[in-house]
């Protein structure tokens, strides 16, 4: 296959057949020449193509540039899971694991890394290569095969003997930086780690482990969860026995950012509450949009007053969960908020966020946010950079200044679990944690189904080293009410 075809099928939505047509009729041979052809409207005139295809190609390439060929985790995970399930059903496949940045729960994924333990690698690799999710196979050897899905996602499978499974899984999980440091430490113990096992330098003996915990134990350290394997201090902490006790989905006791059919959500207050109760939550906050956000049917002052009453009624009516009244208030020009203070003061939870003026310069946006955080009614700053993965980078904002202000004012910062936001991202959330800032992990759900997105936010939180005491909505209801109350009082005194 010419290298041009391989380059073109990297663009999401372009399969081998389309790539050939574009290559033969227009002479395009990579993303850059394809983008140029699309922008010059040379694609729409080809038979079988149209303006829409042309526009889609432009969009796809622009997205790729934004994420450097990486895709949001949520869009890759179901494909990887499906491949893993099909693999595990093949006769002779013993254990199947997914590694790579997917296992480390990075917010974007480059390619899919899989491992299978088996005594008959040939047959497994053959079956893998003929799966119908793949548009073509790019490599196939005796222990490894590589293929590309219809969507253009690269997928690599390694086959190892059963006794090498755990070191193999560890190997494909990465990250590179984590492994480099780990190999250095192994060397000092006279050991070498590879995908096949751990070998002793002196005797050459190969040690096999039946878990990753044992692998780390042999190196004299605590087990390091995959989300932490980035060489950001986790190895030192594991040796010293000071790794964080990470949050998990079970840590979350409620969700305090969601929308209903009062603004742009799809369900009623009661339906959201019942869905949350079924997930085992103790509380939720209903935070519909404020008046300036016309596209989302933001509530007028009068509607918000009615909304507060409706939430109080629902709270009284529905057993087994507490429903807090709230609002997601737009941060307007100069950091003014979209409702008067006396109205904000009546709410249990006030979330402030930016939905306009994304093009403003860094200083303007930063001071807008800081002004908003200084309002004693504001509890949480939502989706603090406004990014949309693969579609829009965040606005320019001085995150260090925002974190400092959050620490000063006792404002919590949000990790938004909406799968294409995941903002704060991991490094920023960790910076916040280290400055003593509380984090809220919310779904921003617009329907009951979307409450399930919480896992994405929790994974970001794990990558940020968050422990339960760093997370607002890991508190029980009484603690939460105290927190909402106390930090407001703190701010009105200062
Ligand atoms: Zn929002
Ligand atoms: Zn929202």
GROMACS .gro file of C-alpha atoms and ligand atoms in nm:
model
  496
    1UNK     CA    1   0.000   0.000   0.000
    2UNK     CA    2   0.151   0.341  -0.092
    3UNK     CA    3   0.246   0.553   0.208
    4UNK     CA    4   0.002   0.820   0.086
    5UNK     CA    5  -0.290   0.583   0.146
    6UNK     CA    6  -0.165   0.500   0.495
    7UNK     CA    7  -0.136   0.870   0.571
    8UNK     CA    8  -0.482   0.952   0.437
    9UNK     CA    9  -0.667   0.679   0.626
   10UNK     CA   10  -0.534   0.832   0.947
   11UNK     CA   11  -0.798   1.100   0.894
   12UNK     CA   12  -1.117   0.993   1.075
   13UNK     CA   13  -1.394   0.910   0.828
   14UNK     CA   14  -1.160   0.823   0.542
   15UNK     CA   15  -1.136   0.454   0.460
   16UNK     CA   16  -0.897   0.289   0.215
   17UNK     CA   17  -1.138   0.319  -0.080
   18UNK     CA   18  -1.189   0.691  -0.032
   19UNK     CA   19  -0.817   0.739   0.023
   20UNK     CA   20  -0.740   0.572  -0.312
   21UNK     CA   21  -0.992   0.792  -0.493
   22UNK     CA   22  -0.851   1.111  -0.342
   23UNK     CA   23  -0.495   1.000  -0.409
   24UNK     CA   24  -0.557   0.902  -0.771
   25UNK     CA   25  -0.780   1.188  -0.876
   26UNK     CA   26  -0.624   1.476  -0.684
   27UNK     CA   27  -0.273   1.356  -0.611
   28UNK     CA   28  -0.311   1.434  -0.239
   29UNK     CA   29  -0.073   1.229  -0.032
   30UNK     CA   30  -0.097   1.349   0.327
   31UNK     CA   31  -0.312   1.548   0.569
   32UNK     CA   32  -0.166   1.878   0.459
   33UNK     CA   33  -0.230   1.835   0.087
   34UNK     CA   34  -0.573   1.688   0.159
   35UNK     CA   35  -0.663   1.989   0.373
   36UNK     CA   36  -0.538   2.225   0.102
   37UNK     CA   37  -0.747   2.044  -0.162
   38UNK     CA   38  -1.055   2.057   0.060
   39UNK     CA   39  -1.010   2.427   0.129
   40UNK     CA   40  -0.967   2.495  -0.244
   41UNK     CA   41  -1.303   2.314  -0.299
   42UNK     CA   42  -1.144   2.054  -0.523
   43UNK     CA   43  -1.308   1.763  -0.342
   44UNK     CA   44  -1.675   1.855  -0.384
   45UNK     CA   45  -1.655   1.816  -0.763
   46UNK     CA   46  -1.532   1.455  -0.753
   47UNK     CA   47  -1.796   1.193  -0.836
   48UNK     CA   48  -1.942   1.049  -0.516
   49UNK     CA   49  -1.821   1.340  -0.304
   50UNK     CA   50  -2.006   1.657  -0.213
   51UNK     CA   51  -1.983   1.978  -0.015
   52UNK     CA   52  -2.072   1.795   0.303
   53UNK     CA   53  -1.792   1.539   0.266
   54UNK     CA   54  -1.552   1.821   0.191
   55UNK     CA   55  -1.658   2.009   0.504
   56UNK     CA   56  -1.630   1.690   0.712
   57UNK     CA   57  -1.277   1.632   0.589
   58UNK     CA   58  -1.176   1.984   0.688
   59UNK     CA   59  -1.332   1.942   1.030
   60UNK     CA   60  -1.169   1.603   1.083
   61UNK     CA   61  -0.821   1.731   0.999
   62UNK     CA   62  -0.861   2.041   1.213
   63UNK     CA   63  -0.965   1.821   1.504
   64UNK     CA   64  -0.665   1.598   1.453
   65UNK     CA   65  -0.435   1.896   1.467
   66UNK     CA   66  -0.590   2.014   1.788
   67UNK     CA   67  -0.536   1.683   1.964
   68UNK     CA   68  -0.225   1.577   1.771
   69UNK     CA   69  -0.400   1.273   1.633
   70UNK     CA   70  -0.532   1.173   1.973
   71UNK     CA   71  -0.902   1.119   2.042
   72UNK     CA   72  -1.112   1.165   2.353
   73UNK     CA   73  -1.103   0.863   2.584
   74UNK     CA   74  -1.480   0.807   2.569
   75UNK     CA   75  -1.475   0.765   2.191
   76UNK     CA   76  -1.201   0.499   2.194
   77UNK     CA   77  -1.294   0.302   2.505
   78UNK     CA   78  -1.603   0.120   2.367
   79UNK     CA   79  -1.409   0.008   2.058
   80UNK     CA   80  -1.123  -0.124   2.272
   81UNK     CA   81  -1.367  -0.302   2.502
   82UNK     CA   82  -1.541  -0.461   2.206
   83UNK     CA   83  -1.213  -0.587   2.058
   84UNK     CA   84  -1.111  -0.724   2.399
   85UNK     CA   85  -1.440  -0.911   2.434
   86UNK     CA   86  -1.412  -1.067   2.088
   87UNK     CA   87  -1.051  -1.164   2.164
   88UNK     CA   88  -1.140  -1.327   2.493
   89UNK     CA   89  -1.396  -1.545   2.317
   90UNK     CA   90  -1.137  -1.698   2.084
   91UNK     CA   91  -1.046  -2.055   2.173
   92UNK     CA   92  -0.706  -2.062   2.336
   93UNK     CA   93  -0.710  -1.700   2.458
   94UNK     CA   94  -0.659  -1.710   2.836
   95UNK     CA   95  -0.642  -1.354   2.964
   96UNK     CA   96  -0.699  -1.035   2.770
   97UNK     CA   97  -0.590  -0.693   2.892
   98UNK     CA   98  -0.607  -0.338   2.764
   99UNK     CA   99  -0.302  -0.124   2.838
  100UNK     CA  100  -0.161   0.202   2.711
  101UNK     CA  101  -0.298   0.546   2.786
  102UNK     CA  102  -0.646   0.394   2.790
  103UNK     CA  103  -0.559   0.199   3.104
  104UNK     CA  104  -0.388   0.504   3.251
  105UNK     CA  105  -0.716   0.690   3.177
  106UNK     CA  106  -0.559   0.979   2.996
  107UNK     CA  107  -0.819   1.221   2.861
  108UNK     CA  108  -0.711   1.155   2.502
  109UNK     CA  109  -0.589   0.832   2.346
  110UNK     CA  110  -0.338   0.778   2.067
  111UNK     CA  111  -0.384   0.408   1.993
  112UNK     CA  112  -0.516   0.091   2.151
  113UNK     CA  113  -0.269  -0.150   2.314
  114UNK     CA  114  -0.386  -0.501   2.392
  115UNK     CA  115  -0.232  -0.812   2.533
  116UNK     CA  116  -0.344  -1.172   2.531
  117UNK     CA  117  -0.195  -1.468   2.713
  118UNK     CA  118  -0.206  -1.791   2.518
  119UNK     CA  119  -0.023  -2.108   2.427
  120UNK     CA  120  -0.121  -2.072   2.062
  121UNK     CA  121  -0.025  -1.715   1.960
  122UNK     CA  122  -0.046  -1.790   1.585
  123UNK     CA  123  -0.411  -1.878   1.596
  124UNK     CA  124  -0.500  -1.581   1.817
  125UNK     CA  125  -0.312  -1.332   1.601
  126UNK     CA  126  -0.475  -1.479   1.292
  127UNK     CA  127  -0.822  -1.440   1.443
  128UNK     CA  128  -0.740  -1.086   1.554
  129UNK     CA  129  -0.630  -0.995   1.203
  130UNK     CA  130  -0.957  -1.109   1.056
  131UNK     CA  131  -1.186  -0.915   1.293
  132UNK     CA  132  -1.433  -0.704   1.103
  133UNK     CA  133  -1.372  -0.388   1.309
  134UNK     CA  134  -1.048  -0.343   1.119
  135UNK     CA  135  -1.020  -0.187   0.777
  136UNK     CA  136  -0.669  -0.321   0.725
  137UNK     CA  137  -0.375  -0.498   0.890
  138UNK     CA  138  -0.047  -0.307   0.906
  139UNK     CA  139   0.181  -0.571   1.060
  140UNK     CA  140   0.169  -0.933   1.164
  141UNK     CA  141   0.446  -1.138   1.322
  142UNK     CA  142   0.466  -1.438   1.552
  143UNK     CA  143   0.404  -1.245   1.876
  144UNK     CA  144   0.246  -0.921   1.761
  145UNK     CA  145  -0.007  -0.786   1.516
  146UNK     CA  146  -0.112  -0.434   1.431
  147UNK     CA  147  -0.431  -0.321   1.261
  148UNK     CA  148  -0.630  -0.005   1.196
  149UNK     CA  149  -1.003   0.023   1.270
  150UNK     CA  150  -1.257   0.162   1.024
  151UNK     CA  151  -1.235   0.482   1.227
  152UNK     CA  152  -0.859   0.502   1.176
  153UNK     CA  153  -0.755   0.400   1.528
  154UNK     CA  154  -0.433   0.202   1.542
  155UNK     CA  155  -0.456  -0.113   1.749
  156UNK     CA  156  -0.166  -0.333   1.857
  157UNK     CA  157  -0.195  -0.682   2.005
  158UNK     CA  158   0.083  -0.872   2.176
  159UNK     CA  159   0.054  -1.242   2.248
  160UNK     CA  160   0.254  -1.376   2.543
  161UNK     CA  161   0.278  -1.703   2.734
  162UNK     CA  162   0.045  -1.717   3.037
  163UNK     CA  163   0.330  -1.684   3.288
  164UNK     CA  164   0.433  -1.355   3.124
  165UNK     CA  165   0.087  -1.198   3.129
  166UNK     CA  166   0.134  -0.956   3.422
  167UNK     CA  167   0.475  -0.829   3.320
  168UNK     CA  168   0.338  -0.802   2.966
  169UNK     CA  169   0.037  -0.603   3.079
  170UNK     CA  170   0.263  -0.382   3.289
  171UNK     CA  171   0.488  -0.331   2.987
  172UNK     CA  172   0.210  -0.221   2.752
  173UNK     CA  173   0.053   0.005   3.016
  174UNK     CA  174   0.348   0.247   3.028
  175UNK     CA  175   0.411   0.527   3.051
  176UNK     CA  176   0.755   0.535   2.895
  177UNK     CA  177   0.881   0.780   3.157
  178UNK     CA  178   0.750   0.560   3.441
  179UNK     CA  179   0.923   0.255   3.292
  180UNK     CA  180   1.255   0.429   3.242
  181UNK     CA  181   1.270   0.524   3.608
  182UNK     CA  182   1.149   0.182   3.719
  183UNK     CA  183   1.416   0.006   3.513
  184UNK     CA  184   1.681   0.221   3.683
  185UNK     CA  185   1.557   0.109   4.024
  186UNK     CA  186   1.537  -0.253   3.913
  187UNK     CA  187   1.899  -0.228   3.800
  188UNK     CA  188   2.004  -0.123   4.148
  189UNK     CA  189   1.836  -0.440   4.280
  190UNK     CA  190   2.025  -0.647   4.020
  191UNK     CA  191   1.705  -0.707   3.826
  192UNK     CA  192   1.585  -0.651   3.474
  193UNK     CA  193   1.215  -0.603   3.392
  194UNK     CA  194   1.083  -0.693   3.052
  195UNK     CA  195   0.747  -0.784   2.906
  196UNK     CA  196   0.836  -1.152   2.960
  197UNK     CA  197   0.928  -1.141   3.326
  198UNK     CA  198   1.184  -1.017   3.576
  199UNK     CA  199   1.533  -1.160   3.536
  200UNK     CA  200   1.820  -1.169   3.787
  201UNK     CA  201   2.143  -1.021   3.656
  202UNK     CA  202   2.364  -1.266   3.848
  203UNK     CA  203   2.196  -1.599   3.781
  204UNK     CA  204   1.991  -1.510   3.474
  205UNK     CA  205   1.694  -1.669   3.649
  206UNK     CA  206   1.354  -1.549   3.526
  207UNK     CA  207   1.094  -1.460   3.789
  208UNK     CA  208   0.728  -1.463   3.693
  209UNK     CA  209   0.466  -1.279   3.893
  210UNK     CA  210   0.094  -1.343   3.913
  211UNK     CA  211  -0.003  -0.981   3.972
  212UNK     CA  212   0.133  -0.631   3.919
  213UNK     CA  213   0.131  -0.587   4.298
  214UNK     CA  214   0.402  -0.854   4.320
  215UNK     CA  215   0.605  -0.687   4.049
  216UNK     CA  216   0.615  -0.363   4.248
  217UNK     CA  217   0.675  -0.553   4.573
  218UNK     CA  218   0.986  -0.719   4.427
  219UNK     CA  219   1.118  -0.371   4.354
  220UNK     CA  220   1.054  -0.271   4.714
  221UNK     CA  221   0.758  -0.045   4.663
  222UNK     CA  222   0.383  -0.012   4.703
  223UNK     CA  223   0.154  -0.100   4.413
  224UNK     CA  224   0.119   0.198   4.181
  225UNK     CA  225  -0.225   0.229   4.016
  226UNK     CA  226  -0.207   0.276   3.636
  227UNK     CA  227  -0.347   0.631   3.651
  228UNK     CA  228  -0.037   0.743   3.845
  229UNK     CA  229   0.226   0.587   3.618
  230UNK     CA  230   0.356   0.906   3.460
  231UNK     CA  231   0.682   0.967   3.652
  232UNK     CA  232   0.531   1.256   3.841
  233UNK     CA  233   0.665   1.149   4.179
  234UNK     CA  234   0.470   0.826   4.213
  235UNK     CA  235   0.776   0.600   4.224
  236UNK     CA  236   0.937   0.800   4.505
  237UNK     CA  237   0.605   0.799   4.693
  238UNK     CA  238   0.563   0.422   4.641
  239UNK     CA  239   0.911   0.359   4.784
  240UNK     CA  240   0.839   0.586   5.080
  241UNK     CA  241   0.495   0.433   5.136
  242UNK     CA  242   0.323   0.766   5.086
  243UNK     CA  243   0.112   0.709   4.777
  244UNK     CA  244  -0.227   0.882   4.795
  245UNK     CA  245  -0.533   0.679   4.889
  246UNK     CA  246  -0.705   0.755   4.561
  247UNK     CA  247  -1.071   0.837   4.517
  248UNK     CA  248  -1.293   0.597   4.327
  249UNK     CA  249  -1.643   0.609   4.179
  250UNK     CA  250  -1.770   0.476   4.513
  251UNK     CA  251  -1.616   0.777   4.688
  252UNK     CA  252  -1.869   1.010   4.528
  253UNK     CA  253  -2.174   1.075   4.748
  254UNK     CA  254  -2.358   1.322   4.526
  255UNK     CA  255  -2.350   1.532   4.213
  256UNK     CA  256  -2.380   1.908   4.241
  257UNK     CA  257  -2.392   2.030   3.882
  258UNK     CA  258  -2.680   1.923   3.657
  259UNK     CA  259  -2.952   2.067   3.437
  260UNK     CA  260  -3.324   1.997   3.403
  261UNK     CA  261  -3.598   2.086   3.158
  262UNK     CA  262  -3.621   2.422   3.334
  263UNK     CA  263  -3.323   2.526   3.115
  264UNK     CA  264  -3.157   2.302   2.853
  265UNK     CA  265  -3.185   1.963   3.026
  266UNK     CA  266  -3.415   1.686   2.907
  267UNK     CA  267  -3.565   1.563   3.233
  268UNK     CA  268  -3.755   1.705   3.529
  269UNK     CA  269  -3.608   1.779   3.872
  270UNK     CA  270  -3.784   1.469   4.007
  271UNK     CA  271  -3.650   1.243   3.730
  272UNK     CA  272  -3.294   1.360   3.788
  273UNK     CA  273  -3.332   1.307   4.162
  274UNK     CA  274  -3.471   0.958   4.124
  275UNK     CA  275  -3.192   0.858   3.884
  276UNK     CA  276  -2.932   0.992   4.128
  277UNK     CA  277  -3.096   0.809   4.417
  278UNK     CA  278  -3.083   0.486   4.215
  279UNK     CA  279  -2.709   0.538   4.181
  280UNK     CA  280  -2.686   0.545   4.559
  281UNK     CA  281  -2.624   0.919   4.593
  282UNK     CA  282  -2.713   1.103   4.914
  283UNK     CA  283  -2.772   1.440   4.749
  284UNK     CA  284  -2.775   1.641   4.428
  285UNK     CA  285  -2.785   2.007   4.339
  286UNK     CA  286  -3.000   2.131   4.052
  287UNK     CA  287  -2.805   2.403   3.875
  288UNK     CA  288  -2.988   2.530   3.571
  289UNK     CA  289  -2.848   2.808   3.354
  290UNK     CA  290  -2.880   3.178   3.428
  291UNK     CA  291  -3.071   3.436   3.226
  292UNK     CA  292  -2.800   3.558   2.988
  293UNK     CA  293  -2.751   3.215   2.835
  294UNK     CA  294  -3.041   3.247   2.592
  295UNK     CA  295  -2.947   2.944   2.381
  296UNK     CA  296  -2.981   2.727   2.692
  297UNK     CA  297  -3.309   2.889   2.802
  298UNK     CA  298  -3.142   3.044   3.104
  299UNK     CA  299  -3.383   3.134   3.383
  300UNK     CA  300  -3.498   3.490   3.443
  301UNK     CA  301  -3.486   3.616   3.802
  302UNK     CA  302  -3.852   3.543   3.839
  303UNK     CA  303  -3.816   3.192   3.694
  304UNK     CA  304  -3.526   3.125   3.928
  305UNK     CA  305  -3.745   3.217   4.227
  306UNK     CA  306  -4.006   2.967   4.102
  307UNK     CA  307  -3.728   2.715   4.042
  308UNK     CA  308  -3.606   2.742   4.401
  309UNK     CA  309  -3.961   2.669   4.521
  310UNK     CA  310  -3.993   2.376   4.281
  311UNK     CA  311  -3.666   2.227   4.410
  312UNK     CA  312  -3.780   2.269   4.772
  313UNK     CA  313  -4.107   2.094   4.689
  314UNK     CA  314  -3.926   1.807   4.515
  315UNK     CA  315  -3.690   1.775   4.812
  316UNK     CA  316  -3.984   1.746   5.050
  317UNK     CA  317  -4.163   1.498   4.826
  318UNK     CA  318  -3.886   1.256   4.732
  319UNK     CA  319  -3.744   1.030   5.002
  320UNK     CA  320  -3.395   0.890   5.018
  321UNK     CA  321  -3.207   1.181   4.863
  322UNK     CA  322  -3.158   1.550   4.943
  323UNK     CA  323  -3.206   1.801   4.661
  324UNK     CA  324  -3.020   2.128   4.689
  325UNK     CA  325  -3.125   2.437   4.497
  326UNK     CA  326  -2.859   2.593   4.282
  327UNK     CA  327  -2.772   2.775   3.964
  328UNK     CA  328  -2.494   2.775   3.707
  329UNK     CA  329  -2.444   3.148   3.687
  330UNK     CA  330  -2.276   3.307   3.390
  331UNK     CA  331  -1.970   3.517   3.457
  332UNK     CA  332  -2.035   3.831   3.255
  333UNK     CA  333  -1.805   4.114   3.152
  334UNK     CA  334  -1.570   4.234   3.425
  335UNK     CA  335  -1.662   3.933   3.635
  336UNK     CA  336  -2.012   4.047   3.717
  337UNK     CA  337  -2.253   3.763   3.786
  338UNK     CA  338  -2.577   3.707   3.601
  339UNK     CA  339  -2.804   3.737   3.911
  340UNK     CA  340  -2.811   3.995   4.191
  341UNK     CA  341  -2.642   3.897   4.517
  342UNK     CA  342  -2.962   3.883   4.722
  343UNK     CA  343  -3.096   3.616   4.487
  344UNK     CA  344  -2.769   3.420   4.481
  345UNK     CA  345  -2.769   3.423   4.860
  346UNK     CA  346  -3.097   3.230   4.860
  347UNK     CA  347  -2.939   2.936   4.674
  348UNK     CA  348  -2.772   2.640   4.844
  349UNK     CA  349  -2.508   2.598   4.572
  350UNK     CA  350  -2.380   2.860   4.329
  351UNK     CA  351  -2.167   2.750   4.037
  352UNK     CA  352  -2.003   3.021   3.829
  353UNK     CA  353  -1.883   2.962   3.476
  354UNK     CA  354  -1.788   3.127   3.150
  355UNK     CA  355  -1.993   3.066   2.836
  356UNK     CA  356  -1.907   3.380   2.639
  357UNK     CA  357  -1.614   3.596   2.534
  358UNK     CA  358  -1.381   3.298   2.477
  359UNK     CA  359  -1.159   3.511   2.252
  360UNK     CA  360  -1.071   3.761   2.523
  361UNK     CA  361  -0.705   3.786   2.613
  362UNK     CA  362  -0.556   3.599   2.907
  363UNK     CA  363  -0.554   3.890   3.151
  364UNK     CA  364  -0.914   3.985   3.079
  365UNK     CA  365  -1.047   3.630   3.119
  366UNK     CA  366  -0.836   3.565   3.429
  367UNK     CA  367  -0.953   3.879   3.604
  368UNK     CA  368  -1.314   3.805   3.507
  369UNK     CA  369  -1.285   3.465   3.678
  370UNK     CA  370  -1.105   3.604   3.981
  371UNK     CA  371  -1.369   3.875   4.026
  372UNK     CA  372  -1.640   3.609   4.018
  373UNK     CA  373  -1.461   3.395   4.277
  374UNK     CA  374  -1.446   3.694   4.510
  375UNK     CA  375  -1.825   3.703   4.527
  376UNK     CA  376  -1.896   3.531   4.860
  377UNK     CA  377  -2.197   3.354   4.712
  378UNK     CA  378  -1.991   3.157   4.462
  379UNK     CA  379  -1.909   2.804   4.578
  380UNK     CA  380  -1.763   2.639   4.269
  381UNK     CA  381  -1.596   2.750   3.948
  382UNK     CA  382  -1.722   2.511   3.677
  383UNK     CA  383  -1.524   2.381   3.377
  384UNK     CA  384  -1.246   2.634   3.446
  385UNK     CA  385  -1.087   2.648   3.097
  386UNK     CA  386  -1.391   2.586   2.876
  387UNK     CA  387  -1.210   2.343   2.649
  388UNK     CA  388  -1.392   2.085   2.435
  389UNK     CA  389  -1.165   1.794   2.347
  390UNK     CA  390  -1.103   1.768   1.975
  391UNK     CA  391  -1.322   2.071   1.905
  392UNK     CA  392  -1.203   2.375   2.094
  393UNK     CA  393  -0.899   2.451   2.307
  394UNK     CA  394  -0.977   2.624   2.634
  395UNK     CA  395  -0.973   3.001   2.663
  396UNK     CA  396  -0.645   3.158   2.766
  397UNK     CA  397  -0.645   3.166   3.144
  398UNK     CA  398  -0.372   3.196   3.404
  399UNK     CA  399  -0.449   2.879   3.594
  400UNK     CA  400  -0.191   2.948   3.864
  401UNK     CA  401  -0.364   3.275   3.944
  402UNK     CA  402  -0.703   3.102   3.947
  403UNK     CA  403  -0.574   2.832   4.183
  404UNK     CA  404  -0.422   3.094   4.414
  405UNK     CA  405  -0.750   3.285   4.425
  406UNK     CA  406  -0.944   2.963   4.484
  407UNK     CA  407  -0.720   2.890   4.782
  408UNK     CA  408  -0.768   3.243   4.919
  409UNK     CA  409  -1.144   3.253   4.880
  410UNK     CA  410  -1.221   2.889   4.958
  411UNK     CA  411  -1.384   2.842   4.618
  412UNK     CA  412  -1.384   2.487   4.486
  413UNK     CA  413  -1.271   2.415   4.130
  414UNK     CA  414  -1.462   2.166   3.922
  415UNK     CA  415  -1.354   1.862   3.728
  416UNK     CA  416  -1.636   1.845   3.477
  417UNK     CA  417  -1.705   1.481   3.387
  418UNK     CA  418  -1.869   1.566   3.057
  419UNK     CA  419  -1.659   1.332   2.841
  420UNK     CA  420  -1.538   1.595   2.597
  421UNK     CA  421  -1.463   1.852   2.867
  422UNK     CA  422  -1.273   1.674   3.150
  423UNK     CA  423  -1.166   2.016   3.265
  424UNK     CA  424  -0.982   2.085   3.501
  425UNK     CA  425  -0.740   1.848   3.343
  426UNK     CA  426  -0.515   1.626   3.556
  427UNK     CA  427  -0.212   1.856   3.601
  428UNK     CA  428  -0.429   2.153   3.693
  429UNK     CA  429  -0.637   1.951   3.937
  430UNK     CA  430  -0.317   1.826   4.099
  431UNK     CA  431  -0.185   2.181   4.126
  432UNK     CA  432  -0.512   2.278   4.294
  433UNK     CA  433  -0.489   1.987   4.536
  434UNK     CA  434  -0.136   2.083   4.628
  435UNK     CA  435  -0.253   2.437   4.704
  436UNK     CA  436  -0.521   2.303   4.936
  437UNK     CA  437  -0.806   2.386   4.697
  438UNK     CA  438  -1.114   2.166   4.713
  439UNK     CA  439  -1.227   1.994   4.393
  440UNK     CA  440  -1.586   1.918   4.295
  441UNK     CA  441  -1.629   1.630   4.050
  442UNK     CA  442  -1.960   1.686   3.872
  443UNK     CA  443  -2.127   1.547   3.563
  444UNK     CA  444  -2.305   1.861   3.434
  445UNK     CA  445  -2.567   1.605   3.327
  446UNK     CA  446  -2.846   1.722   3.097
  447UNK     CA  447  -3.034   1.391   3.126
  448UNK     CA  448  -3.051   1.102   3.377
  449UNK     CA  449  -2.822   0.886   3.158
  450UNK     CA  450  -2.547   1.142   3.173
  451UNK     CA  451  -2.517   1.104   3.549
  452UNK     CA  452  -2.321   0.789   3.464
  453UNK     CA  453  -2.044   1.002   3.314
  454UNK     CA  454  -1.909   1.055   3.666
  455UNK     CA  455  -1.645   0.787   3.605
  456UNK     CA  456  -1.465   1.007   3.353
  457UNK     CA  457  -1.426   1.286   3.606
  458UNK     CA  458  -1.319   1.043   3.876
  459UNK     CA  459  -1.046   0.909   3.647
  460UNK     CA  460  -0.913   1.261   3.595
  461UNK     CA  461  -0.922   1.301   3.973
  462UNK     CA  462  -0.721   0.982   4.019
  463UNK     CA  463  -0.464   1.107   3.771
  464UNK     CA  464  -0.452   1.424   3.982
  465UNK     CA  465  -0.374   1.219   4.297
  466UNK     CA  466  -0.702   1.318   4.463
  467UNK     CA  467  -0.801   1.160   4.791
  468UNK     CA  468  -1.154   1.167   4.933
  469UNK     CA  469  -1.075   1.463   5.159
  470UNK     CA  470  -0.984   1.674   4.853
  471UNK     CA  471  -1.327   1.630   4.699
  472UNK     CA  472  -1.633   1.837   4.793
  473UNK     CA  473  -1.886   1.578   4.685
  474UNK     CA  474  -1.710   1.298   4.869
  475UNK     CA  475  -1.852   1.462   5.184
  476UNK     CA  476  -2.173   1.334   5.333
  477UNK     CA  477  -2.475   1.564   5.329
  478UNK     CA  478  -2.415   1.722   5.671
  479UNK     CA  479  -2.048   1.789   5.599
  480UNK     CA  480  -2.138   1.938   5.263
  481UNK     CA  481  -2.392   2.176   5.414
  482UNK     CA  482  -2.134   2.285   5.672
  483UNK     CA  483  -1.875   2.338   5.402
  484UNK     CA  484  -2.113   2.543   5.186
  485UNK     CA  485  -2.195   2.750   5.490
  486UNK     CA  486  -1.855   2.795   5.649
  487UNK     CA  487  -1.652   2.902   5.350
  488UNK     CA  488  -1.915   3.159   5.264
  489UNK     CA  489  -1.891   3.301   5.614
  490UNK     CA  490  -1.512   3.297   5.594
  491UNK     CA  491  -1.525   3.506   5.280
  492UNK     CA  492  -1.776   3.758   5.404
  493UNK     CA  493  -1.543   3.828   5.698
  494UNK     CA  494  -1.233   3.887   5.486
  495LIG    ZN1  495  -2.151   2.529   3.174
  496LIG    ZN1  496  -2.364   2.310   3.325
   0.00000   0.00000   0.00000
